[in-house]
Amino acid sequence: ARLNETIVAALRSPAVREFEAFLGRSIRIEVSDARVLRGVFRCVDHEGNIVVSQCHELRELLDGHSETRFFSS
């Protein structure tokens, strides 16, 4: 089984290996609508969506205040 793991690892593209380096790390994502998401990077799904756990969303409100929401997973 260990040989198969080695072969599979060798066949992974550099892009996949780069993504794997971020697994389980804290990330900050700036969304085009000015929201900021912070959480732990878990994976990218088959549609290309980033999956984040322990996610907090920070939004700047029109009155100058900010609002934080927590998304549990």
CSV table of N, CA and C in Angstrom, one decimal:
chain,number,residue,atom,x,y,z
A,1,ALA,N,0.8,-1.2,0.0
A,1,ALA,CA,0.0,0.0,0.0
A,1,ALA,C,0.9,1.3,0.0
A,2,ARG,N,2.0,1.2,0.7
A,2,ARG,CA,2.9,2.4,0.7
A,2,ARG,C,3.4,2.8,-0.6
A,3,LEU,N,3.7,1.8,-1.5
A,3,LEU,CA,4.2,2.0,-2.8
A,3,LEU,C,3.1,2.7,-3.6
A,4,ASN,N,1.9,2.3,-3.5
A,4,ASN,CA,0.8,3.0,-4.2
A,4,ASN,C,0.7,4.4,-3.8
A,5,GLU,N,0.8,4.7,-2.5
A,5,GLU,CA,0.7,6.1,-2.0
A,5,GLU,C,1.9,6.9,-2.6
A,6,THR,N,3.0,6.4,-2.8
A,6,THR,CA,4.2,7.1,-3.4
A,6,THR,C,3.9,7.3,-4.8
A,7,ILE,N,3.4,6.4,-5.5
A,7,ILE,CA,3.1,6.6,-7.0
A,7,ILE,C,2.0,7.7,-7.1
A,8,VAL,N,1.0,7.6,-6.4
A,8,VAL,CA,-0.1,8.6,-6.5
A,8,VAL,C,0.4,10.0,-6.1
A,9,ALA,N,1.3,10.1,-5.1
A,9,ALA,CA,1.9,11.4,-4.8
A,9,ALA,C,2.7,11.9,-5.9
A,10,ALA,N,3.5,11.1,-6.6
A,10,ALA,CA,4.3,11.5,-7.7
A,10,ALA,C,3.5,12.0,-8.9
A,11,LEU,N,2.3,11.4,-9.1
A,11,LEU,CA,1.5,11.8,-10.2
A,11,LEU,C,0.7,13.1,-10.0
A,12,ARG,N,0.7,13.6,-8.8
A,12,ARG,CA,-0.1,14.8,-8.5
A,12,ARG,C,0.6,16.0,-9.2
A,13,SER,N,-0.2,16.9,-9.8
A,13,SER,CA,0.4,18.0,-10.4
A,13,SER,C,0.9,19.0,-9.4
A,14,PRO,N,1.8,19.9,-9.9
A,14,PRO,CA,2.4,20.9,-9.0
A,14,PRO,C,1.3,21.8,-8.3
A,15,ALA,N,0.2,22.1,-9.1
A,15,ALA,CA,-0.9,22.9,-8.6
A,15,ALA,C,-1.6,22.2,-7.4
A,16,VAL,N,-1.8,20.9,-7.6
A,16,VAL,CA,-2.5,20.1,-6.5
A,16,VAL,C,-1.6,20.1,-5.3
A,17,ARG,N,-0.3,19.8,-5.5
A,17,ARG,CA,0.6,19.8,-4.3
A,17,ARG,C,0.6,21.2,-3.6
A,18,GLU,N,0.5,22.3,-4.4
A,18,GLU,CA,0.5,23.6,-3.8
A,18,GLU,C,-0.7,23.8,-3.0
A,19,PHE,N,-1.9,23.4,-3.5
A,19,PHE,CA,-3.1,23.4,-2.7
A,19,PHE,C,-3.0,22.6,-1.4
A,20,GLU,N,-2.5,21.4,-1.5
A,20,GLU,CA,-2.4,20.5,-0.4
A,20,GLU,C,-1.5,21.2,0.8
A,21,ALA,N,-0.6,22.0,0.4
A,21,ALA,CA,0.2,22.7,1.4
A,21,ALA,C,-0.6,23.6,2.3
A,22,PHE,N,-1.8,24.1,1.8
A,22,PHE,CA,-2.6,25.0,2.5
A,22,PHE,C,-3.7,24.3,3.4
A,23,LEU,N,-3.9,23.0,3.2
A,23,LEU,CA,-4.9,22.2,3.9
A,23,LEU,C,-4.7,22.4,5.4
A,24,GLY,N,-5.8,22.8,6.1
A,24,GLY,CA,-5.8,22.9,7.6
A,24,GLY,C,-5.2,24.2,8.0
A,25,ARG,N,-4.8,25.1,7.1
A,25,ARG,CA,-4.2,26.4,7.5
A,25,ARG,C,-5.3,27.5,7.5
A,26,SER,N,-5.1,28.5,8.3
A,26,SER,CA,-6.0,29.7,8.3
A,26,SER,C,-5.8,30.5,7.1
A,27,ILE,N,-6.9,30.9,6.5
A,27,ILE,CA,-6.9,31.7,5.3
A,27,ILE,C,-7.8,32.9,5.4
A,28,ARG,N,-7.5,33.9,4.6
A,28,ARG,CA,-8.3,35.1,4.5
A,28,ARG,C,-8.7,35.3,3.0
A,29,ILE,N,-10.0,35.4,2.7
A,29,ILE,CA,-10.5,35.5,1.3
A,29,ILE,C,-11.2,36.8,1.2
A,30,GLU,N,-10.8,37.7,0.2
A,30,GLU,CA,-11.5,38.9,-0.1
A,30,GLU,C,-12.4,38.6,-1.2
A,31,VAL,N,-13.7,38.8,-1.0
A,31,VAL,CA,-14.8,38.6,-2.0
A,31,VAL,C,-15.0,39.9,-2.8
A,32,SER,N,-15.4,39.8,-4.1
A,32,SER,CA,-15.6,41.0,-4.9
A,32,SER,C,-16.6,42.0,-4.4
A,33,ASP,N,-17.5,41.5,-3.5
A,33,ASP,CA,-18.6,42.4,-3.0
A,33,ASP,C,-18.1,43.0,-1.7
A,34,ALA,N,-16.8,43.0,-1.4
A,34,ALA,CA,-16.2,43.7,-0.2
A,34,ALA,C,-16.3,42.9,1.1
A,35,ARG,N,-16.8,41.7,1.0
A,35,ARG,CA,-16.8,40.9,2.2
A,35,ARG,C,-15.4,40.2,2.4
A,36,VAL,N,-15.1,39.9,3.7
A,36,VAL,CA,-13.8,39.2,3.9
A,36,VAL,C,-14.2,38.0,4.7
A,37,LEU,N,-13.7,36.8,4.3
A,37,LEU,CA,-14.0,35.6,4.9
A,37,LEU,C,-12.7,35.1,5.5
A,38,ARG,N,-12.8,34.6,6.8
A,38,ARG,CA,-11.6,34.0,7.5
A,38,ARG,C,-12.0,32.7,8.0
A,39,GLY,N,-11.1,31.7,7.9
A,39,GLY,CA,-11.4,30.4,8.3
A,39,GLY,C,-10.3,29.4,8.0
A,40,VAL,N,-10.6,28.1,8.1
A,40,VAL,CA,-9.6,27.1,7.9
A,40,VAL,C,-9.9,26.4,6.6
A,41,PHE,N,-8.9,26.4,5.7
A,41,PHE,CA,-9.0,25.9,4.3
A,41,PHE,C,-9.1,24.3,4.5
A,42,ARG,N,-10.2,23.8,3.9
A,42,ARG,CA,-10.4,22.3,3.9
A,42,ARG,C,-10.2,21.7,2.6
A,43,CYS,N,-10.7,22.3,1.5
A,43,CYS,CA,-10.5,21.7,0.2
A,43,CYS,C,-11.1,22.6,-0.9
A,44,VAL,N,-11.0,22.1,-2.1
A,44,VAL,CA,-11.7,22.7,-3.2
A,44,VAL,C,-12.6,21.6,-3.8
A,45,ASP,N,-13.9,21.9,-3.9
A,45,ASP,CA,-14.8,20.8,-4.4
A,45,ASP,C,-14.7,20.7,-5.9
A,46,HIS,N,-15.5,19.7,-6.4
A,46,HIS,CA,-15.4,19.4,-7.9
A,46,HIS,C,-15.9,20.5,-8.8
A,47,GLU,N,-16.6,21.5,-8.2
A,47,GLU,CA,-17.0,22.7,-9.0
A,47,GLU,C,-16.1,23.9,-8.8
A,48,GLY,N,-15.0,23.7,-8.1
A,48,GLY,CA,-14.0,24.8,-7.9
A,48,GLY,C,-14.3,25.7,-6.7
A,49,ASN,N,-15.3,25.4,-5.9
A,49,ASN,CA,-15.6,26.2,-4.7
A,49,ASN,C,-14.6,25.9,-3.6
A,50,ILE,N,-14.2,26.9,-2.9
A,50,ILE,CA,-13.3,26.8,-1.8
A,50,ILE,C,-14.2,26.4,-0.6
A,51,VAL,N,-13.8,25.3,0.1
A,51,VAL,CA,-14.5,24.9,1.3
A,51,VAL,C,-13.7,25.3,2.5
A,52,VAL,N,-14.3,26.1,3.4
A,52,VAL,CA,-13.7,26.7,4.6
A,52,VAL,C,-14.5,26.3,5.8
A,53,SER,N,-13.8,25.8,6.9
A,53,SER,CA,-14.5,25.5,8.1
A,53,SER,C,-14.2,26.7,9.1
A,54,GLN,N,-15.0,26.7,10.2
A,54,GLN,CA,-14.8,27.7,11.2
A,54,GLN,C,-14.7,29.1,10.6
A,55,CYS,N,-15.7,29.4,9.7
A,55,CYS,CA,-15.7,30.6,8.9
A,55,CYS,C,-16.3,31.8,9.5
A,56,HIS,N,-15.7,32.9,9.5
A,56,HIS,CA,-16.2,34.2,9.9
A,56,HIS,C,-16.3,35.1,8.7
A,57,GLU,N,-17.4,35.8,8.6
A,57,GLU,CA,-17.6,36.8,7.5
A,57,GLU,C,-17.6,38.2,8.1
A,58,LEU,N,-16.8,39.0,7.6
A,58,LEU,CA,-16.8,40.4,8.0
A,58,LEU,C,-17.3,41.3,6.9
A,59,ARG,N,-18.3,42.1,7.2
A,59,ARG,CA,-18.8,43.1,6.2
A,59,ARG,C,-18.8,44.5,6.8
A,60,GLU,N,-18.4,45.4,5.9
A,60,GLU,CA,-18.4,46.8,6.3
A,60,GLU,C,-19.8,47.3,5.9
A,61,LEU,N,-20.5,48.0,6.9
A,61,LEU,CA,-21.8,48.5,6.7
A,61,LEU,C,-21.8,50.0,6.2
A,62,LEU,N,-22.9,50.4,5.6
A,62,LEU,CA,-22.9,51.8,5.0
A,62,LEU,C,-22.7,52.9,6.1
A,63,ASP,N,-23.0,52.6,7.4
A,63,ASP,CA,-22.9,53.6,8.4
A,63,ASP,C,-21.5,53.6,9.0
A,64,GLY,N,-20.6,52.8,8.4
A,64,GLY,CA,-19.2,52.8,8.9
A,64,GLY,C,-18.9,51.7,9.9
A,65,HIS,N,-19.9,51.1,10.4
A,65,HIS,CA,-19.6,50.0,11.3
A,65,HIS,C,-19.4,48.7,10.5
A,66,SER,N,-19.0,47.7,11.2
A,66,SER,CA,-18.8,46.4,10.6
A,66,SER,C,-19.6,45.3,11.3
A,67,GLU,N,-19.9,44.3,10.6
A,67,GLU,CA,-20.7,43.2,11.1
A,67,GLU,C,-20.0,41.9,10.9
A,68,THR,N,-20.0,41.0,11.9
A,68,THR,CA,-19.3,39.7,11.8
A,68,THR,C,-20.3,38.6,12.0
A,69,ARG,N,-20.3,37.6,11.1
A,69,ARG,CA,-21.1,36.5,11.2
A,69,ARG,C,-20.2,35.2,11.3
A,70,PHE,N,-20.6,34.3,12.1
A,70,PHE,CA,-19.9,33.0,12.2
A,70,PHE,C,-20.7,31.9,11.5
A,71,PHE,N,-20.1,31.1,10.6
A,71,PHE,CA,-20.7,30.0,10.0
A,71,PHE,C,-20.1,28.7,10.5
A,72,SER,N,-20.9,27.9,11.2
A,72,SER,CA,-20.4,26.7,11.8
A,72,SER,C,-20.4,25.5,10.7
A,73,SER,N,-19.4,24.6,10.9
A,73,SER,CA,-19.4,23.5,10.0
A,73,SER,C,-19.0,22.2,10.7
